[in-house]
PDB file of N, CA and C in Angstrom:
ATOM      1  N   MET Z  97     -12.607  -7.200 -13.231  1.00  0.00           N
ATOM      2  CA  MET Z  97     -12.406  -7.299 -12.189  1.00  0.00           C
ATOM      3  C   MET Z  97     -11.058  -6.426 -11.365  1.00  0.00           C
ATOM      4  N   GLY Z  98     -10.138  -5.826 -12.893  1.00  0.00           N
ATOM      5  CA  GLY Z  98      -9.383  -4.927 -12.346  1.00  0.00           C
ATOM      6  C   GLY Z  98      -9.656  -3.724 -11.617  1.00  0.00           C
ATOM      7  N   GLY Z  99     -11.047  -3.394 -11.496  1.00  0.00           N
ATOM      8  CA  GLY Z  99     -11.450  -1.881 -11.129  1.00  0.00           C
ATOM      9  C   GLY Z  99     -12.039  -2.025  -9.662  1.00  0.00           C
ATOM     10  N   LEU Z 100     -11.903  -3.265  -9.062  1.00  0.00           N
ATOM     11  CA  LEU Z 100     -12.494  -3.126  -7.913  1.00  0.00           C
ATOM     12  C   LEU Z 100     -11.637  -2.386  -6.851  1.00  0.00           C
ATOM     13  N   GLU Z 101     -12.116  -2.243  -5.883  1.00  0.00           N
ATOM     14  CA  GLU Z 101     -11.541  -1.285  -4.654  1.00  0.00           C
ATOM     15  C   GLU Z 101     -10.929  -2.230  -3.584  1.00  0.00           C
ATOM     16  N   PRO Z 102     -10.180  -2.076  -2.898  1.00  0.00           N
ATOM     17  CA  PRO Z 102      -9.632  -2.820  -1.832  1.00  0.00           C
ATOM     18  C   PRO Z 102     -10.438  -3.477  -0.799  1.00  0.00           C
ATOM     19  N   ASP Z 103     -11.426  -2.304  -0.549  1.00  0.00           N
ATOM     20  CA  ASP Z 103     -12.232  -2.918   0.188  1.00  0.00           C
ATOM     21  C   ASP Z 103     -13.516  -3.929  -0.228  1.00  0.00           C
ATOM     22  N   GLN Z 104     -13.792  -4.468  -1.405  1.00  0.00           N
ATOM     23  CA  GLN Z 104     -14.478  -5.184  -2.520  1.00  0.00           C
ATOM     24  C   GLN Z 104     -13.849  -6.372  -2.451  1.00  0.00           C
ATOM     25  N   ALA Z 105     -12.731  -6.802  -1.555  1.00  0.00           N
ATOM     26  CA  ALA Z 105     -12.164  -7.895  -1.728  1.00  0.00           C
ATOM     27  C   ALA Z 105     -13.026  -8.932  -0.513  1.00  0.00           C
ATOM     28  N   ALA Z 106     -12.459 -10.236  -1.365  1.00  0.00           N
ATOM     29  CA  ALA Z 106     -13.347 -11.230  -0.509  1.00  0.00           C
ATOM     30  C   ALA Z 106     -12.810 -11.715   0.535  1.00  0.00           C
ATOM     31  N   ALA Z 107     -11.497 -11.406   0.642  1.00  0.00           N
ATOM     32  CA  ALA Z 107     -10.371 -12.066   1.895  1.00  0.00           C
ATOM     33  C   ALA Z 107      -8.955 -10.828   1.793  1.00  0.00           C
ATOM     34  N   THR Z 108      -8.872 -10.850   2.626  1.00  0.00           N
ATOM     35  CA  THR Z 108      -7.626 -10.053   2.996  1.00  0.00           C
ATOM     36  C   THR Z 108      -6.703  -9.981   3.775  1.00  0.00           C
ATOM     37  N   SER Z 109      -5.549 -10.404   3.728  1.00  0.00           N
ATOM     38  CA  SER Z 109      -4.440 -10.961   4.898  1.00  0.00           C
ATOM     39  C   SER Z 109      -3.103  -9.782   4.762  1.00  0.00           C
ATOM     40  N   THR Z 110      -2.518  -9.757   5.975  1.00  0.00           N
ATOM     41  CA  THR Z 110      -1.527  -8.642   6.249  1.00  0.00           C
ATOM     42  C   THR Z 110      -0.585  -9.582   6.605  1.00  0.00           C
ATOM     43  N   ASP Z 111       0.827  -9.754   6.365  1.00  0.00           N
ATOM     44  CA  ASP Z 111       1.837 -10.593   7.192  1.00  0.00           C
ATOM     45  C   ASP Z 111       3.360  -9.999   6.810  1.00  0.00           C
ATOM     46  N   LEU Z 112       4.057 -10.715   7.314  1.00  0.00           N
ATOM     47  CA  LEU Z 112       5.158 -10.265   7.509  1.00  0.00           C
ATOM     48  C   LEU Z 112       6.384 -11.291   6.645  1.00  0.00           C
ATOM     49  N   ASP Z 113       6.890 -10.478   5.381  1.00  0.00           N
ATOM     50  CA  ASP Z 113       7.949 -11.446   4.721  1.00  0.00           C
ATOM     51  C   ASP Z 113       9.273 -10.610   4.854  1.00  0.00           C
ATOM     52  N   HIS Z 114      10.330 -11.550   5.222  1.00  0.00           N
ATOM     53  CA  HIS Z 114      11.471 -10.894   5.371  1.00  0.00           C
ATOM     54  C   HIS Z 114      11.626  -9.372   5.827  1.00  0.00           C
ATOM     55  N   SER Z 115      10.737  -9.314   6.716  1.00  0.00           N
ATOM     56  CA  SER Z 115      10.258  -8.101   7.484  1.00  0.00           C
ATOM     57  C   SER Z 115       9.633  -6.815   6.947  1.00  0.00           C
ATOM     58  N   ARG Z 116       9.234  -7.450   5.785  1.00  0.00           N
ATOM     59  CA  ARG Z 116       8.704  -6.578   4.865  1.00  0.00           C
ATOM     60  C   ARG Z 116       7.005  -6.699   5.097  1.00  0.00           C
ATOM     61  N   SER Z 117       6.135  -5.689   5.107  1.00  0.00           N
ATOM     62  CA  SER Z 117       5.019  -6.311   5.352  1.00  0.00           C
ATOM     63  C   SER Z 117       4.057  -6.394   3.896  1.00  0.00           C
ATOM     64  N   VAL Z 118       3.606  -7.441   4.062  1.00  0.00           N
ATOM     65  CA  VAL Z 118       2.718  -8.107   2.374  1.00  0.00           C
ATOM     66  C   VAL Z 118       1.337  -8.015   2.887  1.00  0.00           C
ATOM     67  N   VAL Z 119       0.267  -7.155   1.660  1.00  0.00           N
ATOM     68  CA  VAL Z 119      -0.917  -7.242   1.825  1.00  0.00           C
ATOM     69  C   VAL Z 119      -1.264  -8.239   0.719  1.00  0.00           C
ATOM     70  N   ARG Z 120      -2.189  -9.151   1.162  1.00  0.00           N
ATOM     71  CA  ARG Z 120      -2.850  -9.779  -0.187  1.00  0.00           C
ATOM     72  C   ARG Z 120      -4.341  -9.794  -0.092  1.00  0.00           C
ATOM     73  N   ARG Z 121      -4.781  -9.718  -1.115  1.00  0.00           N
ATOM     74  CA  ARG Z 121      -6.249  -9.888  -1.482  1.00  0.00           C
ATOM     75  C   ARG Z 121      -6.695 -10.616  -2.402  1.00  0.00           C
ATOM     76  N   ILE Z 122      -7.986 -11.366  -1.910  1.00  0.00           N
ATOM     77  CA  ILE Z 122      -8.099 -12.401  -2.868  1.00  0.00           C
ATOM     78  C   ILE Z 122      -9.868 -11.836  -3.280  1.00  0.00           C
ATOM     79  N   TYR Z 123     -10.330 -11.717  -4.762  1.00  0.00           N
ATOM     80  CA  TYR Z 123     -11.261 -10.826  -5.389  1.00  0.00           C
ATOM     81  C   TYR Z 123     -12.013 -12.517  -5.951  1.00  0.00           C
ATOM     82  N   LEU Z 124     -13.114 -12.865  -6.053  1.00  0.00           N
ATOM     83  CA  LEU Z 124     -13.935 -13.488  -6.497  1.00  0.00           C
ATOM     84  C   LEU Z 124     -14.861 -12.881  -7.564  1.00  0.00           C
ATOM     85  N   GLY Z 125     -15.246 -13.569  -8.684  1.00  0.00           N
ATOM     86  CA  GLY Z 125     -16.211 -12.825  -9.495  1.00  0.00           C
ATOM     87  C   GLY Z 125     -16.618 -13.700 -10.373  1.00  0.00           C
ATOM     88  N   GLU Z 126     -18.019 -13.451 -11.283  1.00  0.00           N
ATOM     89  CA  GLU Z 126     -18.345 -14.116 -11.971  1.00  0.00           C
ATOM     90  C   GLU Z 126     -18.110 -14.033 -13.569  1.00  0.00           C
ATOM     91  N   ALA Z 127     -17.481 -15.440 -14.022  1.00  0.00           N
ATOM     92  CA  ALA Z 127     -16.987 -15.398 -15.455  1.00  0.00           C
ATOM     93  C   ALA Z 127     -17.641 -14.634 -16.385  1.00  0.00           C
ATOM     94  N   LEU Z 128     -18.037 -13.579 -17.009  1.00  0.00           N
ATOM     95  CA  LEU Z 128     -18.901 -13.255 -18.157  1.00  0.00           C
ATOM     96  C   LEU Z 128     -18.323 -13.702 -19.746  1.00  0.00           C
ATOM     97  N   ALA Z 129     -17.057 -13.822 -19.555  1.00  0.00           N
ATOM     98  CA  ALA Z 129     -17.082 -14.595 -20.961  1.00  0.00           C
ATOM     99  C   ALA Z 129     -15.454 -15.775 -20.656  1.00  0.00           C
ATOM    100  N   ALA Z 130     -15.595 -16.772 -21.631  1.00  0.00           N
ATOM    101  CA  ALA Z 130     -14.745 -17.497 -20.936  1.00  0.00           C
ATOM    102  C   ALA Z 130     -14.111 -18.027 -22.884  1.00  0.00           C
ATOM    103  N   PRO Z 131     -12.748 -17.998 -22.385  1.00  0.00           N
ATOM    104  CA  PRO Z 131     -11.907 -18.175 -23.609  1.00  0.00           C
ATOM    105  C   PRO Z 131     -12.258 -19.622 -24.043  1.00  0.00           C
ATOM    106  N   GLU Z 132     -11.853 -19.896 -25.186  1.00  0.00           N
ATOM    107  CA  GLU Z 132     -12.534 -21.298 -26.322  1.00  0.00           C
ATOM    108  C   GLU Z 132     -11.639 -22.377 -25.323  1.00  0.00           C
ATOM    109  N   GLY Z 133     -12.647 -23.381 -25.254  1.00  0.00           N
ATOM    110  CA  GLY Z 133     -12.217 -24.872 -24.345  1.00  0.00           C
ATOM    111  C   GLY Z 133     -12.920 -24.614 -23.018  1.00  0.00           C
ATOM    112  N   TRP Z 134     -12.829 -23.183 -22.415  1.00  0.00           N
ATOM    113  CA  TRP Z 134     -13.118 -23.130 -21.462  1.00  0.00           C
ATOM    114  C   TRP Z 134     -14.727 -22.685 -21.079  1.00  0.00           C
ATOM    115  N   GLU Z 135     -15.703 -23.056 -21.687  1.00  0.00           N
ATOM    116  CA  GLU Z 135     -16.974 -22.876 -21.673  1.00  0.00           C
ATOM    117  C   GLU Z 135     -17.318 -23.400 -20.132  1.00  0.00           C
ATOM    118  N   HIS Z 136     -16.770 -24.230 -19.412  1.00  0.00           N
ATOM    119  CA  HIS Z 136     -17.296 -24.649 -17.984  1.00  0.00           C
ATOM    120  C   HIS Z 136     -16.827 -23.714 -16.903  1.00  0.00           C
ATOM    121  N   LEU Z 137     -16.172 -22.779 -17.379  1.00  0.00           N
ATOM    122  CA  LEU Z 137     -15.384 -21.724 -16.565  1.00  0.00           C
ATOM    123  C   LEU Z 137     -16.829 -20.787 -16.028  1.00  0.00           C
ATOM    124  N   ARG Z 138     -17.130 -20.896 -14.394  1.00  0.00           N
ATOM    125  CA  ARG Z 138     -18.033 -19.957 -13.896  1.00  0.00           C
ATOM    126  C   ARG Z 138     -17.423 -18.669 -12.780  1.00  0.00           C
ATOM    127  N   THR Z 139     -16.430 -19.188 -12.079  1.00  0.00           N
ATOM    128  CA  THR Z 139     -16.015 -18.443 -11.410  1.00  0.00           C
ATOM    129  C   THR Z 139     -14.671 -17.918 -11.468  1.00  0.00           C
ATOM    130  N   VAL Z 140     -14.222 -16.418 -11.566  1.00  0.00           N
ATOM    131  CA  VAL Z 140     -13.105 -16.032 -11.497  1.00  0.00           C
ATOM    132  C   VAL Z 140     -12.258 -15.543 -10.422  1.00  0.00           C
ATOM    133  N   LEU Z 141     -10.853 -16.069  -9.993  1.00  0.00           N
ATOM    134  CA  LEU Z 141     -10.473 -15.747  -8.846  1.00  0.00           C
ATOM    135  C   LEU Z 141      -9.414 -14.902  -9.166  1.00  0.00           C
ATOM    136  N   ARG Z 142      -8.902 -13.740  -8.606  1.00  0.00           N
ATOM    137  CA  ARG Z 142      -7.893 -12.789  -8.806  1.00  0.00           C
ATOM    138  C   ARG Z 142      -6.983 -12.505  -7.353  1.00  0.00           C
ATOM    139  N   VAL Z 143      -5.949 -12.776  -7.233  1.00  0.00           N
ATOM    140  CA  VAL Z 143      -4.736 -12.471  -6.323  1.00  0.00           C
ATOM    141  C   VAL Z 143      -4.617 -11.358  -6.078  1.00  0.00           C
ATOM    142  N   GLU Z 144      -4.281 -10.735  -5.703  1.00  0.00           N
ATOM    143  CA  GLU Z 144      -3.635  -9.407  -5.597  1.00  0.00           C
ATOM    144  C   GLU Z 144      -2.445  -9.259  -4.253  1.00  0.00           C
ATOM    145  N   VAL Z 145      -1.040  -8.973  -4.633  1.00  0.00           N
ATOM    146  CA  VAL Z 145      -0.113  -8.727  -3.646  1.00  0.00           C
ATOM    147  C   VAL Z 145       0.360  -7.236  -3.747  1.00  0.00           C
ATOM    148  N   GLU Z 146       0.632  -6.918  -2.825  1.00  0.00           N
ATOM    149  CA  GLU Z 146       1.120  -5.485  -2.331  1.00  0.00           C
ATOM    150  C   GLU Z 146       1.837  -5.384  -1.274  1.00  0.00           C
ATOM    151  N   THR Z 147       3.368  -5.061  -1.906  1.00  0.00           N
ATOM    152  CA  THR Z 147       4.060  -4.552  -0.686  1.00  0.00           C
ATOM    153  C   THR Z 147       4.428  -3.081  -0.622  1.00  0.00           C
ATOM    154  N   PRO Z 148       3.903  -2.346   0.543  1.00  0.00           N
ATOM    155  CA  PRO Z 148       3.564  -1.087   0.578  1.00  0.00           C
ATOM    156  C   PRO Z 148       5.286  -0.492   0.898  1.00  0.00           C
ATOM    157  N   ARG Z 149       5.442   0.636   0.425  1.00  0.00           N
ATOM    158  CA  ARG Z 149       7.136   0.852   0.618  1.00  0.00           C
ATOM    159  C   ARG Z 149       7.041   1.532   2.246  1.00  0.00           C
ATOM    160  N   PRO Z 150       7.900   1.292   2.885  1.00  0.00           N
ATOM    161  CA  PRO Z 150       7.743   2.031   4.188  1.00  0.00           C
ATOM    162  C   PRO Z 150       8.322   3.846   3.673  1.00  0.00           C
ATOM    163  N   ARG Z 151       7.086   4.137   4.483  1.00  0.00           N
ATOM    164  CA  ARG Z 151       7.551   5.968   4.570  1.00  0.00           C
ATOM    165  C   ARG Z 151       8.568   6.280   5.321  1.00  0.00           C
ATOM    166  N   VAL Z 152       9.101   7.367   4.473  1.00  0.00           N
ATOM    167  CA  VAL Z 152       9.990   7.714   4.709  1.00  0.00           C
ATOM    168  C   VAL Z 152       9.689   9.131   4.922  1.00  0.00           C
ATOM    169  N   THR Z 153      10.373   9.677   6.791  1.00  0.00           N
ATOM    170  CA  THR Z 153       9.784  10.434   6.968  1.00  0.00           C
ATOM    171  C   THR Z 153      10.966  11.602   7.216  1.00  0.00           C
ATOM    172  N   THR Z 154      10.916  12.966   6.966  1.00  0.00           N
ATOM    173  CA  THR Z 154      11.840  13.766   6.871  1.00  0.00           C
ATOM    174  C   THR Z 154      11.431  14.845   8.343  1.00  0.00           C
ATOM    175  N   SER Z 155      12.399  15.496   8.674  1.00  0.00           N
ATOM    176  CA  SER Z 155      11.804  16.437   9.520  1.00  0.00           C
ATOM    177  C   SER Z 155      12.842  17.570   8.821  1.00  0.00           C
ATOM    178  N   PRO Z 156      12.580  19.002   9.439  1.00  0.00           N
ATOM    179  CA  PRO Z 156      13.189  20.191   9.220  1.00  0.00           C
ATOM    180  C   PRO Z 156      14.534  20.043   9.669  1.00  0.00           C
ATOM    181  N   PRO Z 157      15.611  20.634   9.404  1.00  0.00           N
ATOM    182  CA  PRO Z 157      16.799  20.321   9.727  1.00  0.00           C
ATOM    183  C   PRO Z 157      16.794  21.450  10.989  1.00  0.00           C
ATOM    184  N   VAL Z 158      17.941  21.111  11.743  1.00  0.00           N
ATOM    185  CA  VAL Z 158      17.823  21.805  13.066  1.00  0.00           C
ATOM    186  C   VAL Z 158      19.354  22.840  13.189  1.00  0.00           C
ATOM    187  N   VAL Z 159      18.976  24.203  13.132  1.00  0.00           N
ATOM    188  CA  VAL Z 159      20.178  24.740  13.283  1.00  0.00           C
ATOM    189  C   VAL Z 159      20.606  25.008  14.623  1.00  0.00           C
ATOM    190  N   ALA Z 160      21.498  24.810  15.204  1.00  0.00           N
ATOM    191  CA  ALA Z 160      21.988  25.433  16.427  1.00  0.00           C
ATOM    192  C   ALA Z 160      23.006  26.653  16.183  1.00  0.00           C
ATOM    193  N   THR Z 161      22.824  27.584  16.906  1.00  0.00           N
ATOM    194  CA  THR Z 161      24.146  28.187  16.979  1.00  0.00           C
ATOM    195  C   THR Z 161      24.293  29.271  18.640  1.00  0.00           C
ATOM    196  N   GLN Z 162      25.477  29.796  18.598  1.00  0.00           N
ATOM    197  CA  GLN Z 162      25.711  30.252  20.071  1.00  0.00           C
ATOM    198  C   GLN Z 162      25.901  31.603  19.789  1.00  0.00           C
ATOM    199  N   LEU Z 163      24.766  32.853  19.791  1.00  0.00           N
ATOM    200  CA  LEU Z 163      24.992  33.787  19.766  1.00  0.00           C
ATOM    201  C   LEU Z 163      24.960  34.950  21.179  1.00  0.00           C
ATOM    202  N   ASP Z 164      25.648  35.518  21.097  1.00  0.00           N
ATOM    203  CA  ASP Z 164      25.510  36.630  22.369  1.00  0.00           C
ATOM    204  C   ASP Z 164      24.190  37.334  22.299  1.00  0.00           C
ATOM    205  N   SER Z 165      23.724  37.343  23.536  1.00  0.00           N
ATOM    206  CA  SER Z 165      22.354  37.799  23.648  1.00  0.00           C
ATOM    207  C   SER Z 165      22.423  39.295  23.353  1.00  0.00           C
ATOM    208  N   ARG Z 166      23.762  40.218  23.336  1.00  0.00           N
ATOM    209  CA  ARG Z 166      23.740  41.454  23.177  1.00  0.00           C
ATOM    210  C   ARG Z 166      23.402  41.612  21.710  1.00  0.00           C
ATOM    211  N   ARG Z 167      23.960  40.768  20.943  1.00  0.00           N
ATOM    212  CA  ARG Z 167      23.586  40.859  19.545  1.00  0.00           C
ATOM    213  C   ARG Z 167      21.820  40.019  18.996  1.00  0.00           C
ATOM    214  N   THR Z 168      21.424  39.691  19.817  1.00  0.00           N
ATOM    215  CA  THR Z 168      19.962  39.536  19.711  1.00  0.00           C
ATOM    216  C   THR Z 168      19.107  40.590  19.930  1.00  0.00           C
ATOM    217  N   ASP Z 169      19.365  41.242  20.932  1.00  0.00           N
ATOM    218  CA  ASP Z 169      18.572  42.375  21.855  1.00  0.00           C
ATOM    219  C   ASP Z 169      18.747  43.987  20.934  1.00  0.00           C
ATOM    220  N   ARG Z 170      17.129  44.226  20.397  1.00  0.00           N
ATOM    221  CA  ARG Z 170      17.228  45.351  19.800  1.00  0.00           C
ATOM    222  C   ARG Z 170      16.887  46.708  20.260  1.00  0.00           C
ATOM    223  N   ASP Z 171      16.866  46.180  21.688  1.00  0.00           N
ATOM    224  CA  ASP Z 171      16.872  47.446  22.214  1.00  0.00           C
ATOM    225  C   ASP Z 171      17.650  48.600  22.870  1.00  0.00           C
TER     226      ASP Z 171
END
């Protein structure tokens, strides 16, 4: 079940936890093999919790200057 994509989750929720977004996904699958003593195991449940990092956006630096217009004219 580790190779499943997020859109294959049986259920998904997005919540706020201490002002941070938390995405939880539940995956359900059939038990293909069971450990000793767990022969009755039929269904496997996996819970995935994702806390996306906030995107940091940067903008190019702004340079402001005061040039004499006579110095910028090429005529």
